Coordinates of C-alpha atoms and ligand atoms in Angstrom, one line a residue:
M275 CA -11.6 26.1 -3.7
R276 CA -11.9 23.6 -0.9
V277 CA -10.5 20.1 -0.7
M278 CA -11.2 17.5 2.0
I279 CA -8.4 14.9 2.3
T280 CA -8.9 11.7 4.1
G281 CA -5.8 10.1 5.6
I282 CA -4.3 13.6 6.0
A283 CA -2.2 12.6 9.0
G284 CA -0.5 9.9 7.0
F285 CA 2.5 9.9 4.8
I286 CA 1.1 10.6 1.3
G287 CA -2.0 12.6 2.7
S288 CA 0.2 15.1 4.6
H289 CA 2.3 15.7 1.5
V290 CA -0.7 16.1 -0.7
A291 CA -2.2 18.6 1.9
E292 CA 0.9 20.6 1.7
E293 CA 0.8 20.7 -2.1
M294 CA -2.8 21.7 -2.1
L295 CA -2.1 24.6 0.4
S296 CA 0.7 25.8 -1.8
L297 CA -1.6 25.8 -4.8
G298 CA -3.9 28.1 -2.8
W299 CA -6.7 25.7 -1.8
D300 CA -8.5 25.6 1.6
V301 CA -7.7 22.3 3.1
A302 CA -9.5 20.2 5.7
G303 CA -8.7 16.6 6.5
I304 CA -10.0 13.5 8.3
D305 CA -7.8 10.8 9.9
D306 CA -8.4 8.4 12.8
L307 CA -4.7 8.3 13.6
T308 CA -4.5 4.5 13.5
G309 CA -1.5 4.9 11.1
G310 CA -0.8 8.6 10.9
F311 CA 0.5 11.3 13.3
V312 CA -1.3 14.5 14.1
E313 CA 2.1 16.3 13.8
N314 CA 2.0 15.5 10.1
V315 CA -1.0 17.6 9.5
P316 CA 0.0 21.0 8.1
S317 CA -0.9 23.8 10.5
D318 CA -2.9 25.7 7.9
A319 CA -5.3 22.7 7.4
R320 CA -8.4 22.0 9.5
F321 CA -8.2 18.6 11.1
F322 CA -10.9 16.2 12.2
K323 CA -10.0 13.0 14.1
R324 CA -12.7 10.8 12.6
D325 CA -13.1 7.3 11.3
C326 CA -14.0 7.1 7.6
C327 CA -16.3 4.2 8.3
E328 CA -18.5 6.3 10.6
P329 CA -20.9 9.0 9.5
V330 CA -18.9 12.1 8.3
D331 CA -21.8 14.2 6.8
D332 CA -21.6 16.8 9.5
I333 CA -18.0 17.6 8.6
F334 CA -18.7 17.6 4.9
S335 CA -21.8 19.9 5.2
D336 CA -19.8 22.3 7.4
F337 CA -16.7 22.5 5.2
R338 CA -18.5 22.0 1.8
P339 CA -15.6 20.7 -0.2
D340 CA -15.4 21.1 -4.0
V341 CA -13.0 18.1 -4.2
V342 CA -12.5 15.1 -2.0
M343 CA -9.2 13.1 -2.0
H344 CA -9.7 9.8 -0.4
L345 CA -6.3 8.5 0.7
A346 CA -7.2 6.9 4.1
A347 CA -6.7 3.1 4.1
Y348 CA -5.0 0.4 6.1
A349 CA -2.3 -0.4 3.6
A350 CA -0.3 -3.3 5.0
E351 CA -0.8 -5.4 1.9
G352 CA 0.9 -8.7 3.0
L353 CA -0.9 -8.6 6.3
S354 CA -4.3 -8.2 4.6
H355 CA -4.4 -12.0 4.0
H356 CA -4.6 -12.3 7.8
I357 CA -7.1 -9.6 8.5
P358 CA -9.5 -9.8 5.5
N359 CA -12.7 -8.6 7.3
F360 CA -10.9 -5.6 8.8
N361 CA -9.4 -4.8 5.4
Y362 CA -12.7 -4.9 3.5
H363 CA -14.5 -2.9 6.2
N364 CA -11.9 -0.2 6.6
N365 CA -10.8 0.1 3.0
L366 CA -13.9 -0.8 1.0
V367 CA -16.8 0.3 3.3
G368 CA -14.8 3.3 4.3
T369 CA -14.5 4.4 0.6
S370 CA -18.2 3.9 0.0
N371 CA -19.0 5.9 3.1
V372 CA -16.8 8.8 2.1
L373 CA -17.9 8.9 -1.5
G374 CA -21.6 8.9 -0.4
A375 CA -21.1 11.8 2.0
A376 CA -19.1 13.6 -0.7
H377 CA -21.9 13.2 -3.2
R378 CA -24.6 14.4 -0.7
V379 CA -22.8 17.8 -0.5
G380 CA -22.5 18.0 -4.2
I381 CA -18.7 17.7 -4.7
A382 CA -17.4 18.1 -8.3
H383 CA -14.4 15.7 -8.2
F384 CA -13.3 12.7 -6.3
V385 CA -9.7 11.5 -6.2
F386 CA -9.0 7.9 -5.0
A387 CA -5.6 6.4 -4.0
S388 CA -5.8 2.9 -5.3
S389 CA -2.6 0.8 -5.7
I390 CA -0.4 -1.2 -8.1
A391 CA -1.7 -4.1 -6.0
V392 CA -4.8 -4.2 -8.2
Y393 CA -2.7 -6.0 -10.9
G394 CA -1.7 -8.9 -8.7
H395 CA 1.1 -11.2 -10.0
P396 CA 2.0 -9.9 -13.5
S397 CA 2.3 -12.6 -16.1
S398 CA 5.5 -11.1 -17.6
N399 CA 8.3 -8.7 -16.5
A400 CA 7.0 -6.0 -18.9
P401 CA 6.0 -2.8 -17.1
L402 CA 2.3 -2.8 -16.2
T403 CA 0.1 -0.4 -18.1
E404 CA -3.3 0.9 -16.9
S405 CA -4.9 -1.6 -19.3
S406 CA -2.9 -4.6 -18.0
P407 CA -5.2 -7.3 -16.6
C408 CA -6.2 -6.7 -12.9
V409 CA -6.1 -9.9 -11.0
P410 CA -5.3 -8.9 -7.4
C411 CA -3.9 -11.6 -5.3
D412 CA -4.6 -10.3 -1.7
P413 CA -7.5 -8.7 0.1
Y414 CA -5.8 -5.3 0.0
G415 CA -5.6 -5.4 -3.8
I416 CA -9.1 -6.8 -4.1
A417 CA -10.5 -4.0 -2.0
K418 CA -8.7 -1.4 -4.0
L419 CA -10.0 -2.8 -7.3
A420 CA -13.5 -3.0 -5.9
C421 CA -13.2 0.7 -4.8
E422 CA -12.1 1.6 -8.3
H423 CA -15.2 -0.1 -9.7
H424 CA -17.4 1.5 -7.1
V425 CA -16.1 5.0 -7.9
Q426 CA -16.6 4.5 -11.6
A427 CA -20.0 2.9 -11.3
F428 CA -21.1 5.7 -9.0
H429 CA -20.1 8.2 -11.6
R430 CA -22.0 6.4 -14.3
Y431 CA -25.2 6.0 -12.2
Y432 CA -25.3 9.5 -10.6
G433 CA -23.6 11.5 -13.4
G434 CA -21.0 12.7 -10.9
P435 CA -18.6 13.4 -9.3
S436 CA -15.9 13.1 -11.9
Y437 CA -12.9 11.1 -10.6
T438 CA -9.2 10.5 -10.9
I439 CA -7.8 7.2 -9.7
F440 CA -4.1 6.8 -8.9
R441 CA -2.3 3.5 -8.6
P442 CA 0.9 4.4 -6.7
H443 CA 3.6 1.9 -5.9
N444 CA 6.4 1.6 -3.2
V445 CA 6.3 5.3 -2.2
F446 CA 9.0 6.5 0.2
G447 CA 10.3 9.8 1.6
T448 CA 10.2 12.2 4.4
R449 CA 7.4 11.7 7.0
Q450 CA 7.1 8.1 6.1
N451 CA 6.3 6.0 9.2
I452 CA 9.5 4.0 9.8
S453 CA 8.0 2.2 12.7
D454 CA 5.3 0.2 10.9
P455 CA 6.6 -3.4 11.1
Y456 CA 4.2 -4.7 8.4
R457 CA 4.8 -2.5 5.4
N458 CA 7.2 0.0 3.7
V459 CA 10.4 -1.8 3.2
V460 CA 12.3 1.5 2.8
G461 CA 11.0 2.7 6.2
I462 CA 11.8 -0.7 7.8
F463 CA 15.4 -0.6 6.5
F464 CA 15.9 3.0 7.8
R465 CA 14.6 2.0 11.2
C466 CA 16.9 -1.0 11.3
A467 CA 19.8 1.2 10.3
K468 CA 19.1 3.6 13.1
Q469 CA 18.6 0.8 15.7
G470 CA 21.7 -1.2 14.5
A471 CA 19.5 -4.2 13.7
A472 CA 19.9 -6.5 10.7
F473 CA 17.7 -5.7 7.7
P474 CA 14.9 -8.3 7.4
V475 CA 14.5 -9.6 3.8
F476 CA 11.9 -12.1 2.7
G477 CA 13.5 -14.7 0.4
D478 CA 16.8 -14.0 -1.3
G479 CA 16.1 -10.3 -1.8
S480 CA 16.2 -10.5 -5.6
Q481 CA 12.6 -9.3 -5.9
T482 CA 12.6 -5.9 -7.6
R483 CA 10.5 -2.8 -7.1
S484 CA 10.5 0.7 -8.6
F485 CA 10.7 2.8 -5.4
S486 CA 8.9 6.1 -5.8
Y487 CA 9.9 9.3 -4.1
I488 CA 6.9 11.0 -2.5
D489 CA 7.2 14.3 -4.5
T490 CA 6.1 12.9 -7.8
V491 CA 3.2 11.0 -6.3
A492 CA 2.0 13.9 -4.1
K493 CA 2.3 16.5 -6.9
C494 CA 0.4 14.4 -9.5
I495 CA -2.4 13.8 -7.0
A496 CA -2.5 17.6 -6.1
A497 CA -2.6 18.6 -9.8
S498 CA -5.3 16.2 -10.8
P499 CA -8.5 18.2 -10.0
S500 CA -7.3 21.0 -12.3
A501 CA -5.9 18.7 -15.1
D502 CA -8.4 18.1 -17.9
R503 CA -6.6 14.9 -19.0
A504 CA -7.1 13.6 -15.4
K505 CA -10.9 13.7 -15.5
N506 CA -12.4 10.2 -15.2
A507 CA -9.0 8.6 -15.7
I508 CA -6.8 6.0 -14.0
F509 CA -3.0 6.5 -13.7
N510 CA -0.1 4.5 -12.5
V511 CA 2.1 6.8 -10.6
G512 CA 5.7 6.5 -9.2
G513 CA 9.3 6.0 -10.1
D514 CA 10.9 4.3 -13.0
Q515 CA 14.2 3.2 -11.6
S516 CA 14.0 -0.4 -10.3
L517 CA 16.2 -1.9 -7.6
S518 CA 16.2 -5.3 -5.9
V519 CA 15.3 -5.4 -2.2
R520 CA 18.8 -6.7 -1.4
D521 CA 20.4 -3.8 -3.2
L522 CA 18.1 -1.4 -1.5
A523 CA 19.3 -2.7 1.9
L524 CA 22.9 -2.2 0.8
E525 CA 22.3 1.3 -0.5
I526 CA 20.5 2.3 2.8
A527 CA 23.3 0.8 4.8
E528 CA 25.8 2.8 2.9
L529 CA 23.8 6.1 3.2
T530 CA 23.4 5.6 7.0
R531 CA 26.8 4.1 7.6
A532 CA 25.1 1.1 9.1
A533 CA 26.5 -2.4 9.0
P534 CA 25.1 -4.0 5.8
E535 CA 23.8 -7.1 7.7
I536 CA 20.8 -8.8 6.2
N537 CA 18.5 -11.3 8.0
Y538 CA 17.2 -13.5 5.3
L539 CA 13.7 -14.8 6.2
P540 CA 11.6 -17.5 4.5
P541 CA 10.1 -16.2 1.2
R542 CA 6.5 -15.1 1.3
N543 CA 3.9 -15.2 -1.4
E544 CA 4.5 -11.9 -3.1
V545 CA 5.0 -10.4 -6.5
L546 CA 8.6 -10.9 -7.6
H547 CA 9.0 -7.9 -10.0
A548 CA 6.6 -5.0 -9.9
H549 CA 7.1 -2.2 -12.3
A550 CA 4.6 0.2 -13.8
D551 CA 4.5 2.1 -17.0
H552 CA 4.0 5.9 -16.4
R553 CA 3.6 7.2 -20.0
K554 CA 0.0 8.1 -19.3
A555 CA 0.8 10.1 -16.1
K556 CA 3.7 11.7 -17.8
S557 CA 1.5 13.0 -20.6
A558 CA -1.1 14.3 -18.1
F559 CA 1.4 15.8 -15.6
P560 CA 4.6 16.5 -17.6
E561 CA 5.8 19.3 -15.3
V562 CA 5.8 16.9 -12.4
F563 CA 7.8 14.2 -14.1
N564 CA 10.2 16.7 -15.6
S565 CA 11.2 17.9 -12.2
A566 CA 11.4 14.4 -10.6
I567 CA 14.5 13.6 -8.6
S568 CA 16.5 10.4 -8.9
L569 CA 16.0 7.4 -6.6
R570 CA 19.4 8.0 -5.0
K571 CA 18.6 11.7 -4.3
G572 CA 15.3 10.6 -2.8
L573 CA 17.0 8.1 -0.5
E574 CA 19.6 10.8 0.5
L575 CA 16.8 13.2 1.4
T576 CA 15.0 10.5 3.4
A577 CA 18.2 9.5 5.1
A578 CA 18.8 13.1 6.2
Y579 CA 15.2 13.4 7.5
V580 CA 15.4 10.1 9.4
A581 CA 18.8 10.9 10.9
D582 CA 17.4 14.0 12.7
R583 CA 14.5 12.3 14.4
P584 CA 13.9 9.6 17.1
V585 CA 12.4 6.3 16.1
P586 CA 8.7 6.4 17.0
P587 CA 7.2 3.5 19.0
P588 CA 6.0 0.6 16.8
T589 CA 2.7 1.2 15.0
L590 CA 0.8 -2.0 15.4
C591 CA -2.1 -3.3 13.3
P592 CA -5.4 -1.8 14.4
S593 CA -7.1 -5.2 14.1
E594 CA -6.9 -8.6 15.8
I595 CA -5.5 -11.3 13.6
E596 CA -8.4 -13.2 12.0
I597 CA -6.4 -16.0 10.3
A598 CA -3.1 -16.9 11.9
D599 CA -2.3 -19.8 9.5
R600 CA 0.9 -18.9 7.4
L601 CA 1.5 -15.7 9.4
P602 CA 5.2 -14.9 9.0
P603 CA 6.9 -15.6 12.3
T604 CA 8.3 -12.1 12.5
W605 CA 4.7 -10.8 12.5
R606 CA 3.5 -13.0 15.4
T607 CA 3.9 -10.2 18.0
I608 CA 1.0 -8.4 16.4
G609 CA -1.6 -6.7 18.5
R610 CA -4.0 -3.8 18.7
T611 CA -2.7 -0.2 18.8
S612 CA -3.0 1.7 22.0
Q613 CA -5.4 4.1 20.2
N614 CA -8.0 1.5 19.8
Ligands
NAD905 N1 2.8 4.3 0.4 C1 2.7 3.5 -0.7 O1 3.7 3.0 -1.2 C2 1.3 3.3 -1.3 C3 1.3 2.6 -2.5 C4 0.0 2.4 -3.1 C5 -1.1 2.9 -2.6 N2 -1.0 3.6 -1.4 C6 -2.3 4.2 -0.9 O2 -2.1 5.5 -0.6 C7 -2.9 5.9 0.5 C8 -2.0 6.6 1.6 O3 -1.0 5.6 2.0 P1 0.2 6.0 3.0 O4 1.4 5.3 2.5 O5 0.3 7.5 3.1 O6 -0.3 5.3 4.3 P2 -0.4 6.0 5.8 O7 -0.7 4.8 6.7 O8 0.8 6.8 6.1 O9 -1.7 6.9 5.6 C9 -3.0 6.4 5.7 C10 -3.7 7.3 6.7 O10 -5.1 6.8 6.7 C11 -5.5 6.8 8.1 N3 -6.6 5.9 8.2 C12 -6.6 4.6 7.9 N4 -7.9 4.1 8.1 C13 -8.7 5.2 8.4 C14 -10.1 5.3 8.7 N5 -10.9 4.3 8.7 N6 -10.5 6.5 9.0 C15 -9.7 7.6 9.0 N7 -8.4 7.5 8.8 C16 -7.9 6.3 8.5 C17 -4.3 6.4 8.9 O11 -4.4 6.8 10.2 C18 -3.2 7.1 8.1 O12 -2.9 8.4 8.7 C19 -3.5 4.6 1.0 O13 -4.8 4.6 0.5 C20 -2.7 3.5 0.5 O14 -3.4 2.4 0.3 C21 0.2 3.8 -0.8

């Protein structure tokens, strides 16, 4: 069986590729390297440096995948307010383009990486279930929700491919890009620890998240094409242990023996407490959740990985800023990446 993975050079994509190879699949992947690193692509996978928004039919007809896993996206959620056109083009048009090419070669199953961002600001602190109202509050979440609708409507209209949609949240772990200044608070804190810089925290740091170690997320995604209960279904996926951003900073400082110095920044408009209910994913992928490691263990593994490697140069946003109003001051140094 053959799987095509978009975003294969990224954090989650490279782990999913590794899982698929270990399950015996032939793996090929697309990535434009705006956010990922070619070194992340497993050596047994075929790699195509391509943009998902450009025609990809030639690669699809050559490789003839049975399954496509569409993980490519520009995922800096907070920044998406300031680059809405780029966000919708890259994330929504890119998804439509990949799904169309996948259908033209007759794939059986399409996996889409959505996000907890589709829920927007929850109206209570109760964990979000897959049937909680979806009222996304930024262009990133709006594009993800539109993609979900597109994938489902496509299935209804054409009778295929079947699909699985995942809504991951706050994923961290080995191979995460610690040099992206606009997303991944875990990665940002590890980079600051390595560079001896204060940890930047928006507001008072009391906002809580359930940080999710990569293994659980990558293994659920990898298992989904073969899991009957994952056909035409949507899953929250990630960890259950919640932590405030301030406590996360202190924990990473302790693990890396860095000074626990926090640089408190003005609060930004963000969800205060984001937690997802994973009962549905646990019942579809019980073996994955039964072997899940603790948040602390995940942070220890990430700390060991980060300790052994140099800090890569900053990965900047691949777009010009479209709306500078309300751009956090720490994001003002933004610019295009050297790859563009
Ligand atoms: N990491 C998280 O916490 C998280 C949470 C929710 C959802 N997600 C989603 O999971 C997916 C993977 O996220 P990640 O954390 O691995 O991010 P990542 O940036 O590490 O990986 C995304 C990859 O997609 C590539 N890419 C972006 N636009 C592309 C395009 N137009 N054409 C080709 N390649 C392109 C990037 O170069 C990068 O390698 C994304 O869709 C993201 O929105 C991630």
